Short mmCIF file of C-alpha atoms in Angstrom, two decimals:
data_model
loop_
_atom_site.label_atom_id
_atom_site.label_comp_id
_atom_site.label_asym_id
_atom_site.label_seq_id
_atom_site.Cartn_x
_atom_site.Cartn_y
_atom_site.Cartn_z
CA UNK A 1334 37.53 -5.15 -4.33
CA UNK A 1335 36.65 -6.67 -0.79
CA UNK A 1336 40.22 -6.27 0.10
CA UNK A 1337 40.56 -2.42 -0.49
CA UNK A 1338 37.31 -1.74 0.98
CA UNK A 1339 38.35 -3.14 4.30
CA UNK A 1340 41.81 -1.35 4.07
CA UNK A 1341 39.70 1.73 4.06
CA UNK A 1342 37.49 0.80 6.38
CA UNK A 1343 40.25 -0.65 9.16
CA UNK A 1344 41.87 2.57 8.65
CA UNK A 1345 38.72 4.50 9.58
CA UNK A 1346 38.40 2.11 12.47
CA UNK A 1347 35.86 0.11 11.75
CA UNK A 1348 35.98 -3.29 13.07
CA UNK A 1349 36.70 -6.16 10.16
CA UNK A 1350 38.67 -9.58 10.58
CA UNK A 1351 42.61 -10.47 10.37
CA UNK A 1352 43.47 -11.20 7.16
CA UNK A 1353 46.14 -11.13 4.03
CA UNK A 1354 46.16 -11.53 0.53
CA UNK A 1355 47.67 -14.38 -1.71
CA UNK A 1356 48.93 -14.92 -4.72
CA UNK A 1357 49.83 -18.31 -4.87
CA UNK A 1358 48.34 -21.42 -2.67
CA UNK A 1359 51.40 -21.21 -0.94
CA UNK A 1360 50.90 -18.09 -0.03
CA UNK A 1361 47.37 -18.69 1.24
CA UNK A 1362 49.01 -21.67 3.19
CA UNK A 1363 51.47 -19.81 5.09
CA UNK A 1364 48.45 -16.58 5.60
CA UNK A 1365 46.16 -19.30 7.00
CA UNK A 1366 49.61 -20.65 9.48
CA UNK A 1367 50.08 -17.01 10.70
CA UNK A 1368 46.53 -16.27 11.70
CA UNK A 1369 45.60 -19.79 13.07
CA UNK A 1370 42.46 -21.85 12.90
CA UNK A 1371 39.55 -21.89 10.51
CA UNK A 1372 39.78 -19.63 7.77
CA UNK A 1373 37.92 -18.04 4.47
CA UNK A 1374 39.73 -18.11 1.21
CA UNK A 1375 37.79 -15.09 -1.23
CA UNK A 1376 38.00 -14.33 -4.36
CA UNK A 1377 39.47 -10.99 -5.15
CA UNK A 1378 37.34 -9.74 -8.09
CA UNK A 1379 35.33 -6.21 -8.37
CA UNK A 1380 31.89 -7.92 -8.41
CA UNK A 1381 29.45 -9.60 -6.15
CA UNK A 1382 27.89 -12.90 -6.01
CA UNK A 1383 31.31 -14.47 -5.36
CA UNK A 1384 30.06 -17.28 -3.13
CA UNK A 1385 27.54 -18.40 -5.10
CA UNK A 1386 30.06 -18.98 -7.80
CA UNK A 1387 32.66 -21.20 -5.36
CA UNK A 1388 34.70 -17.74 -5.25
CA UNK A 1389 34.60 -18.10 -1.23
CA UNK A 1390 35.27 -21.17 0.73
CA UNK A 1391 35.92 -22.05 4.24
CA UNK A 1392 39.32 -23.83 5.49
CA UNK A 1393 39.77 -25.54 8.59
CA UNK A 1394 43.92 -25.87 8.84
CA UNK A 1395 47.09 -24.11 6.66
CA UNK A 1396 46.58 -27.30 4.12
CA UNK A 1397 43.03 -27.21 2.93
CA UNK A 1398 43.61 -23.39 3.07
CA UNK A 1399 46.30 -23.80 0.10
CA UNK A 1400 43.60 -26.22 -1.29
CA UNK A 1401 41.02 -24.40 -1.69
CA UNK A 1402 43.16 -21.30 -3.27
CA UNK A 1403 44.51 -23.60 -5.95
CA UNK A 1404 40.75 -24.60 -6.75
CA UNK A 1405 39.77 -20.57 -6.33
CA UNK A 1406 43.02 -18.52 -8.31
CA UNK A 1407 42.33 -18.38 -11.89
CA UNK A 1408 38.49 -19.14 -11.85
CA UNK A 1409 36.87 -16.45 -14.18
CA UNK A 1410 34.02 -15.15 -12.46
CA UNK A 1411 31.64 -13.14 -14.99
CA UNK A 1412 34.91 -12.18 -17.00
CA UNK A 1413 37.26 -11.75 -14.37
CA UNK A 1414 40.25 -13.91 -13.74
CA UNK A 1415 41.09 -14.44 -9.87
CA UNK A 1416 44.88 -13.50 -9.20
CA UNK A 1417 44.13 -12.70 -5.76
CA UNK A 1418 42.54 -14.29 -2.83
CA UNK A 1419 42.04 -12.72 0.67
CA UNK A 1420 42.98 -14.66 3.48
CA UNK A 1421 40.63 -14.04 6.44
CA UNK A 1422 40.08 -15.82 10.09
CA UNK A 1423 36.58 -17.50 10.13
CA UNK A 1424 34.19 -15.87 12.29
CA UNK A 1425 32.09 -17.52 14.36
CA UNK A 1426 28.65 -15.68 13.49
CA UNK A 1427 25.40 -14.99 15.79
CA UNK A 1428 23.58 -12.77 13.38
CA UNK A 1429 24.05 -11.31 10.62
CA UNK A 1430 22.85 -7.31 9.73
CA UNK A 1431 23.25 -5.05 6.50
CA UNK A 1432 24.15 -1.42 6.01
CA UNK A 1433 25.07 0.83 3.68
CA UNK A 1434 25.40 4.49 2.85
CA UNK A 1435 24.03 4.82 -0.90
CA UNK A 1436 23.68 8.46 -2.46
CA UNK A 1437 20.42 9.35 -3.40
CA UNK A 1438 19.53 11.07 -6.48
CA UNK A 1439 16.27 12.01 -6.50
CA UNK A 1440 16.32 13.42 -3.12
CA UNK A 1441 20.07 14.85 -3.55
CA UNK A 1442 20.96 13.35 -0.07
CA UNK A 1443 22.88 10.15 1.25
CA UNK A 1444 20.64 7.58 2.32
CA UNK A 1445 21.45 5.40 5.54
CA UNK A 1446 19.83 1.53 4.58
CA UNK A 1447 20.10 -0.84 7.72
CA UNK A 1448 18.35 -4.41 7.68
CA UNK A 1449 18.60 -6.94 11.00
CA UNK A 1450 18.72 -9.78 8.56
CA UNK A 1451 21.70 -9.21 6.66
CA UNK A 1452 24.02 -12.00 4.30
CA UNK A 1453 23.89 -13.14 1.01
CA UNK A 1454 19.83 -12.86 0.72
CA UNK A 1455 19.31 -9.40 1.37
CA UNK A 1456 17.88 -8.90 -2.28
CA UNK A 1457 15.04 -11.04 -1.04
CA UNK A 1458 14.23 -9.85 2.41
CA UNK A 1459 14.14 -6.36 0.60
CA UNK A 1460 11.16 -8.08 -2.06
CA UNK A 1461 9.90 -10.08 0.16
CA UNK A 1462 9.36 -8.13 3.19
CA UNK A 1463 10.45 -4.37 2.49
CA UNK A 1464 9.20 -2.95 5.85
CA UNK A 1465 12.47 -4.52 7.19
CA UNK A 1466 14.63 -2.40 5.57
CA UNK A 1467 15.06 0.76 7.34
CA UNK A 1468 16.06 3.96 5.67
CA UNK A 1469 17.00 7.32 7.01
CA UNK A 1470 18.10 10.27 4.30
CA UNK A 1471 20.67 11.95 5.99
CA UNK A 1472 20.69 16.44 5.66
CA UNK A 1473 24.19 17.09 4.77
CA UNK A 1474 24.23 20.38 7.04
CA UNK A 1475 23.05 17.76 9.88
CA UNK A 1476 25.31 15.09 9.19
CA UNK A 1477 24.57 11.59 11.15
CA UNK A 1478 23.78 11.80 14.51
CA UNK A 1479 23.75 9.26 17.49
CA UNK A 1480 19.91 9.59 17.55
CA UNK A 1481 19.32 9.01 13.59
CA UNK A 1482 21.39 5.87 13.82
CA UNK A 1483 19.49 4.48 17.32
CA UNK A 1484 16.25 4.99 15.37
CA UNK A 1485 16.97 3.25 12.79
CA UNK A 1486 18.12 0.32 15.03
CA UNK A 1487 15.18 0.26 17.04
CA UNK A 1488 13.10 0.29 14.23
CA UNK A 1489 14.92 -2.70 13.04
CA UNK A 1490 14.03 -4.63 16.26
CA UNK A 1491 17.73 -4.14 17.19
CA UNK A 1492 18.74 -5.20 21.00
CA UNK A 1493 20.28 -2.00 22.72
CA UNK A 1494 23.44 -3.56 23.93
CA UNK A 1495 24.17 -4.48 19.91
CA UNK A 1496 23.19 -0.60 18.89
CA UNK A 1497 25.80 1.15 20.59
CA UNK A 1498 28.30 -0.29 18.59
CA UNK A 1499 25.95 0.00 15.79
CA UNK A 1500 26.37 4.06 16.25
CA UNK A 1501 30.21 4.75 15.75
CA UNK A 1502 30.36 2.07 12.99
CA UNK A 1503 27.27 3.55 10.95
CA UNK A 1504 29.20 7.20 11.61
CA UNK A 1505 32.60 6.15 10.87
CA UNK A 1506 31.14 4.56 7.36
CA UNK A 1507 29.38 8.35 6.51
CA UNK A 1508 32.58 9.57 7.03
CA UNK A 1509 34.00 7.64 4.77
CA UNK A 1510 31.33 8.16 2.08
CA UNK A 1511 31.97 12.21 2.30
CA UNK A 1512 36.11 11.92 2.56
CA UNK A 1513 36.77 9.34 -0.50
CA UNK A 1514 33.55 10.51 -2.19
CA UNK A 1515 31.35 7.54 -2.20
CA UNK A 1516 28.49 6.73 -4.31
CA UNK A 1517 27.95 3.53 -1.76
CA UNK A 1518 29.56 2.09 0.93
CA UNK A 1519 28.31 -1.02 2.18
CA UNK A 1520 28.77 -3.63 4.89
CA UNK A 1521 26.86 -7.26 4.24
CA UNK A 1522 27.36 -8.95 6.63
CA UNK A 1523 27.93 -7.00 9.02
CA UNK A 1524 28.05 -9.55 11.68
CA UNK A 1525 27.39 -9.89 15.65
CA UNK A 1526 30.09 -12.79 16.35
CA UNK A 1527 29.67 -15.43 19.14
CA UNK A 1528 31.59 -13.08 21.79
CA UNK A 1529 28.95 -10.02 21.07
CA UNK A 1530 31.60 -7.73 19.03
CA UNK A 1531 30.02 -6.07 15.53
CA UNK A 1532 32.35 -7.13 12.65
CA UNK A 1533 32.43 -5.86 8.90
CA UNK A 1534 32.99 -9.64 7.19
CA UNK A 1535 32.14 -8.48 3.82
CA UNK A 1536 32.89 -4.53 2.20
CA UNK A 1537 31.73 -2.87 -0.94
CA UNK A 1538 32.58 0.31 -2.25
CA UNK A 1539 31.89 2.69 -5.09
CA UNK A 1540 33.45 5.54 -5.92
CA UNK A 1541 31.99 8.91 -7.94
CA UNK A 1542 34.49 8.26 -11.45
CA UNK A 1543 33.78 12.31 -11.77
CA UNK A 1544 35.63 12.84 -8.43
CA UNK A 1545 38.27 10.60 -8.75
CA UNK A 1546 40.62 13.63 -9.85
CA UNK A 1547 40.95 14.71 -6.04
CA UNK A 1548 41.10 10.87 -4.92
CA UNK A 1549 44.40 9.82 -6.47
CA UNK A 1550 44.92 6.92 -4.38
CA UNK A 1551 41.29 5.58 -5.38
CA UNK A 1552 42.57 6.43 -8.39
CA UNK A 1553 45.42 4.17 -8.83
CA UNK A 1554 42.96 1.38 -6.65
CA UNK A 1555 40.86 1.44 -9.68
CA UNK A 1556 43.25 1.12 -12.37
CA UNK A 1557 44.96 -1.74 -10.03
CA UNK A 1558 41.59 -3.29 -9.72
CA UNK A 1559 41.32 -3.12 -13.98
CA UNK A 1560 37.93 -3.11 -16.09
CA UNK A 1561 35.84 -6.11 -17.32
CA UNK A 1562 37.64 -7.65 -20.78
CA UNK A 1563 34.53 -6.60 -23.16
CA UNK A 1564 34.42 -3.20 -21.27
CA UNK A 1565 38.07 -3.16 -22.60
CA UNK A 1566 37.20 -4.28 -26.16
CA UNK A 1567 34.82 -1.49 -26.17
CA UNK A 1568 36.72 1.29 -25.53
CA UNK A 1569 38.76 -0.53 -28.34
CA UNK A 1570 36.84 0.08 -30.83
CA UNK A 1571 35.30 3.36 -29.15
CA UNK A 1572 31.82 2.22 -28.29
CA UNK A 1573 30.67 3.59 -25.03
CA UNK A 1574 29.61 -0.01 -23.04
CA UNK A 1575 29.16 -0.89 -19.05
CA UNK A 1576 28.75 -4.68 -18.41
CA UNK A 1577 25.73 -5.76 -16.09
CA UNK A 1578 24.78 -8.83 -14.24
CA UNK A 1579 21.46 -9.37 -16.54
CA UNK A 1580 21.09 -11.79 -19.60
CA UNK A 1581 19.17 -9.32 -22.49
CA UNK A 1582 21.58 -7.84 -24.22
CA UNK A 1583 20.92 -3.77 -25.18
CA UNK A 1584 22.07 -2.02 -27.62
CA UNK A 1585 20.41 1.95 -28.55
CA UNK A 1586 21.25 5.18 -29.64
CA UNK A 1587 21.29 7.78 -27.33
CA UNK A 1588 22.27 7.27 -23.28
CA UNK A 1589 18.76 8.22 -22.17
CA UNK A 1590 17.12 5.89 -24.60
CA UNK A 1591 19.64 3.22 -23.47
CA UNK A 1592 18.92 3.75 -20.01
CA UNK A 1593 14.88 3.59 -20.87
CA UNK A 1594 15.18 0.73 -22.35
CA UNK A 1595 17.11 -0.85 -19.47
CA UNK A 1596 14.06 0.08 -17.25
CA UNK A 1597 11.60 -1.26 -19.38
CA UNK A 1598 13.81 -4.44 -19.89
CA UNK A 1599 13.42 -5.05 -16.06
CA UNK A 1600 9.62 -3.43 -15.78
CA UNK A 1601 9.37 -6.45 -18.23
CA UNK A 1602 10.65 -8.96 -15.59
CA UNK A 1603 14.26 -9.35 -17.01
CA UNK A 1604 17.67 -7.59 -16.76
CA UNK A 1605 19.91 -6.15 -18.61
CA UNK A 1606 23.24 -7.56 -19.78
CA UNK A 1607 24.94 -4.26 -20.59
CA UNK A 1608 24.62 -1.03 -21.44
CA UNK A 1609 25.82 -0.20 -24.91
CA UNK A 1610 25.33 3.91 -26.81
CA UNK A 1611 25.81 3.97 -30.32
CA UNK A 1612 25.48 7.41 -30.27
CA UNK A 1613 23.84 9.72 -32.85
CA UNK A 1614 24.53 9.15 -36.41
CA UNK A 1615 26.03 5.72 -36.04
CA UNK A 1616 27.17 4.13 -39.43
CA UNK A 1617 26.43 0.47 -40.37
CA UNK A 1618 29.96 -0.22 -39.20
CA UNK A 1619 29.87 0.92 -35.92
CA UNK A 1620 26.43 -1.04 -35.82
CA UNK A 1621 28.08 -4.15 -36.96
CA UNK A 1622 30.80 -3.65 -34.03
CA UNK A 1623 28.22 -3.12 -31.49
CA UNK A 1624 26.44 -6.53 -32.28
CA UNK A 1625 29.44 -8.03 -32.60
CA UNK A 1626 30.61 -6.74 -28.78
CA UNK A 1627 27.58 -7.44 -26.94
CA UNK A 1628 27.46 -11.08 -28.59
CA UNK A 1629 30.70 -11.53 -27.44
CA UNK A 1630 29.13 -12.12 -23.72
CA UNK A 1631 28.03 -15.17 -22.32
CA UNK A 1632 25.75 -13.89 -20.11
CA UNK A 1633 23.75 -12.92 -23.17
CA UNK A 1634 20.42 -14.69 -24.02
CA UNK A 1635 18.49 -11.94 -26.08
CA UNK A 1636 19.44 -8.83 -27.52
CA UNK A 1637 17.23 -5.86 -27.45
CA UNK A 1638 17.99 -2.94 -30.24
CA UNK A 1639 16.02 -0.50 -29.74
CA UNK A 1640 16.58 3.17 -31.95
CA UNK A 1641 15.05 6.04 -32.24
CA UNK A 1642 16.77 7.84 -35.32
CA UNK A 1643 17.10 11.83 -35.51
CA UNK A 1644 20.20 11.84 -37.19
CA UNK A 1645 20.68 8.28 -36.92
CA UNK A 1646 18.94 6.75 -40.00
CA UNK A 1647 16.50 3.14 -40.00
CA UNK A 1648 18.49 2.41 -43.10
CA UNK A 1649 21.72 2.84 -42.05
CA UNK A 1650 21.31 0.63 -38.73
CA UNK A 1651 19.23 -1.89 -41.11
CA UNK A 1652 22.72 -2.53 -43.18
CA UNK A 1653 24.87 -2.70 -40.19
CA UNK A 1654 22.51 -5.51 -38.71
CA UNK A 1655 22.54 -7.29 -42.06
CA UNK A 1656 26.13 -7.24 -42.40
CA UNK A 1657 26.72 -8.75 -38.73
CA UNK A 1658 24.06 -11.63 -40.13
CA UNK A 1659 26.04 -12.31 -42.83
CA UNK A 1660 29.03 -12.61 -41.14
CA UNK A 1661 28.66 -12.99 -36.87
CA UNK A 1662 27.90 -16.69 -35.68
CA UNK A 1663 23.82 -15.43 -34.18
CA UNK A 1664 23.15 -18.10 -31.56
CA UNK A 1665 20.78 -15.90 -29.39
CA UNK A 1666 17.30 -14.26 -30.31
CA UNK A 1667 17.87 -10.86 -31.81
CA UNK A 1668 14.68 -8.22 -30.98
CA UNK A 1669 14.68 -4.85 -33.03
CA UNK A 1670 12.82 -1.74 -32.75
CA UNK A 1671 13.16 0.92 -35.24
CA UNK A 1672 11.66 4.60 -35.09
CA UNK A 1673 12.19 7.71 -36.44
CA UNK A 1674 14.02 8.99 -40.10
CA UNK A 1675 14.06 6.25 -42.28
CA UNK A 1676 12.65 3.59 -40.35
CA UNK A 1677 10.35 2.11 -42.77
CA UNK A 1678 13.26 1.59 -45.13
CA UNK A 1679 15.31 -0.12 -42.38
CA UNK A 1680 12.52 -2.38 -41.64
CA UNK A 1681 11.77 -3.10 -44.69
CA UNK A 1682 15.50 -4.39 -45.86
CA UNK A 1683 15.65 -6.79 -42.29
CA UNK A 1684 12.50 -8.39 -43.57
CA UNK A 1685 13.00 -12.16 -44.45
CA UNK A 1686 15.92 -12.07 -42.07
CA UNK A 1687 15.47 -13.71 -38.52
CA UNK A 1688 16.08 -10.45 -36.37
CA UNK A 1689 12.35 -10.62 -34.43
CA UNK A 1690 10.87 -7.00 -35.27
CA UNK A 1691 8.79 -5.21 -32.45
CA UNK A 1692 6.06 -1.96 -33.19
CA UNK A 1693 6.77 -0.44 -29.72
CA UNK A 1694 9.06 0.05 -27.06
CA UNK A 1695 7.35 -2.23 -24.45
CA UNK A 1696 6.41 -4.63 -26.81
CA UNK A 1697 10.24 -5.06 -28.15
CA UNK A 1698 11.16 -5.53 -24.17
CA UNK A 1699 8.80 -7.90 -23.34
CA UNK A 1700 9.61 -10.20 -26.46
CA UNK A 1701 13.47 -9.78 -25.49
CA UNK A 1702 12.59 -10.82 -21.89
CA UNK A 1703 10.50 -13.85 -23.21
CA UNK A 1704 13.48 -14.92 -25.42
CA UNK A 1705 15.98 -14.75 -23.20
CA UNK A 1706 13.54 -16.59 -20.41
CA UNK A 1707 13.18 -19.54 -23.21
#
């Protein structure tokens, strides 16, 4: 969460804004009375797109500051109820920049991404007008020097007098990518305030679950921080699920061909809801519980099943489907691709039923896409 992203970050010394957590609107009165003036009341929830949602509002005095938490603690925001908010003293904002430090796979290196038009509609600038978004993959034996960092500035169309303080806080951030083992560490906004001093107002983190062993404290942050509700059901009923910020539902056999078809859901023009692996051999039951999980989501418009059977059989899936028909409430499209040992057979016993049958990969993602679009 934003909060123990900037408790790492203050304690690496980079620069963010006074604030405190609250529990109560009481709380967030007496927080906004101790730091004085206009303040932000946020959401405390591991996702993004918090302000779209009314998760972050501005208060200008101690009362509309215990206002605004009473309207903000207990929202649910994409399955998450709000317990906490943070505090924080309004800043009074020139410009506004983005920067991260993401890991790169395919080039096994950490990547440096800096923007000079930072905020809430980075996703755009970075579609719209790419060349803006400056990138520099870091060698690990190198590490990230003074010079990589003023490049990437000037590049940026960066004024000098901003860039060095742009250096130590784009070093102290690799730092803390290689210490708490990082997958991303971001800062958006990362704002020039009114009296020309670089800020971190916003903080995003993400930390490599496989190294979490020798992080204990990131650990316990994680646990503290808890996992979305159906991510919970899942492990459940031991289906291996990851909730996404999409609308097409996705449910497959196999974590590559679940990952596949997530990339062909959005080379389709759509996104994915979730990630969902009934893994090889999956019984009608388990197929049953899937559907049942991923219908379970709002956010769901379409669903996508898409198998390729080796040891999972057409058949088999076929009678888990039918028995979720028969007795699952279906209010949203259902797409299904079947291939592979007895896939015929499977087809053949969902015909007559309203599941929406697709030859091919592509064609089963663009008809999901389309259905969750209408």
């Amino acid at each position: 969460m934003e909060s123990q992203a900037k408790a790492i970050f203050a304690e690496a010394g980079l620069p963010v804004p006074r604030g405190r957590l609250a529990a109560t609107p009481e709380e967030a009165r007496e927080a906004a009375a101790a730091l004085g003036g206009r303040v932000v009341v946020k959401a405390q929830v591991p996702i993004g797109g918090r302000g779209k949602a009314g998760g972050i509002q501005l208060a200008d005095d101690p009362q509309s500051a215990y206002e605004k938490a009473q309207r903000i603690l207990g929202m649910d925001l994409r399955g998450f109820k709000v317990e906490q908010v943070l505090v924080e003293e309004a800043a009074p904002i020139r410009q506004e920049f983005y920067l991260s430090i993401v890991a790169d796979r395919d080039r096994q290196a950490n990547v440096v991404i800096f923007c000079a038009e930072g905020g809430v509609d980075i996703e755009e600038v970075a579609a719209r007008t790419p060349e803006k978004v400056i990138k520099h993959w870091i060698d690990a034996a190198v590490g990230l020097r003074g010079y990589h960092v003023r490049d990437l500035a000037f590049r940026a169309g960066v004024h000098s007098d901003i860039v060095k303080q742009l250096v130590p806080i784009a070093q102290a951030l690799y730092r803390i990518v290689r210490e708490k083992d990082a997958l991303l560490a971001e800062i958006n906004p990362l704002a020039l305030l009114e009296d020309g001093r670089l800020v971190a107002l916003d903080g995003k983190m993400q930390i490599d679950d496989n190294a979490l062993f020798r992080q204990p404290a990131l650990a316990e942050l994680k646990r503290a921080a808890g996992e979305h509700p159906l991510e919970k059901e899942a492990a459940r009923r031991g289906l291996a699920y990851v909730k996404l910020d999409g609308h097409v539902g996705v449910i497959g056999n196999g974590a590559g061909l679940v990952m596949a078809t997530l990339d062909m859901i959005q080379r389709s023009g759509g996104k994915a809801a979730n990630f969902l692996d009934i893994g090889g051999g999956a019984k009608a039951e388990v197929v049953r519980n899937a559907l049942e999980l991923v219908l379970m989501d709002p956010d769901v418009k379409s669903v996508l099943i898409n198998v390729f059977g080796g040891i999972t059989r057409g058949d088999e899936v076929a009678r888990g489907l039918l028995e979720a028909i028969n007795s699952l409430e279906i209010r949203v499209p259902i797409v299904v691709r079947l291939a592979g040992t007895n896939a015929e057979e499977g087809l053949a016993l969902l015909q007559g039923t309203p599941l929406t049958p697709a030859d091919t990969f592509e064609e089963a993602a663009r008809k999901a896409v389309e259905a969750a679009r209408a």
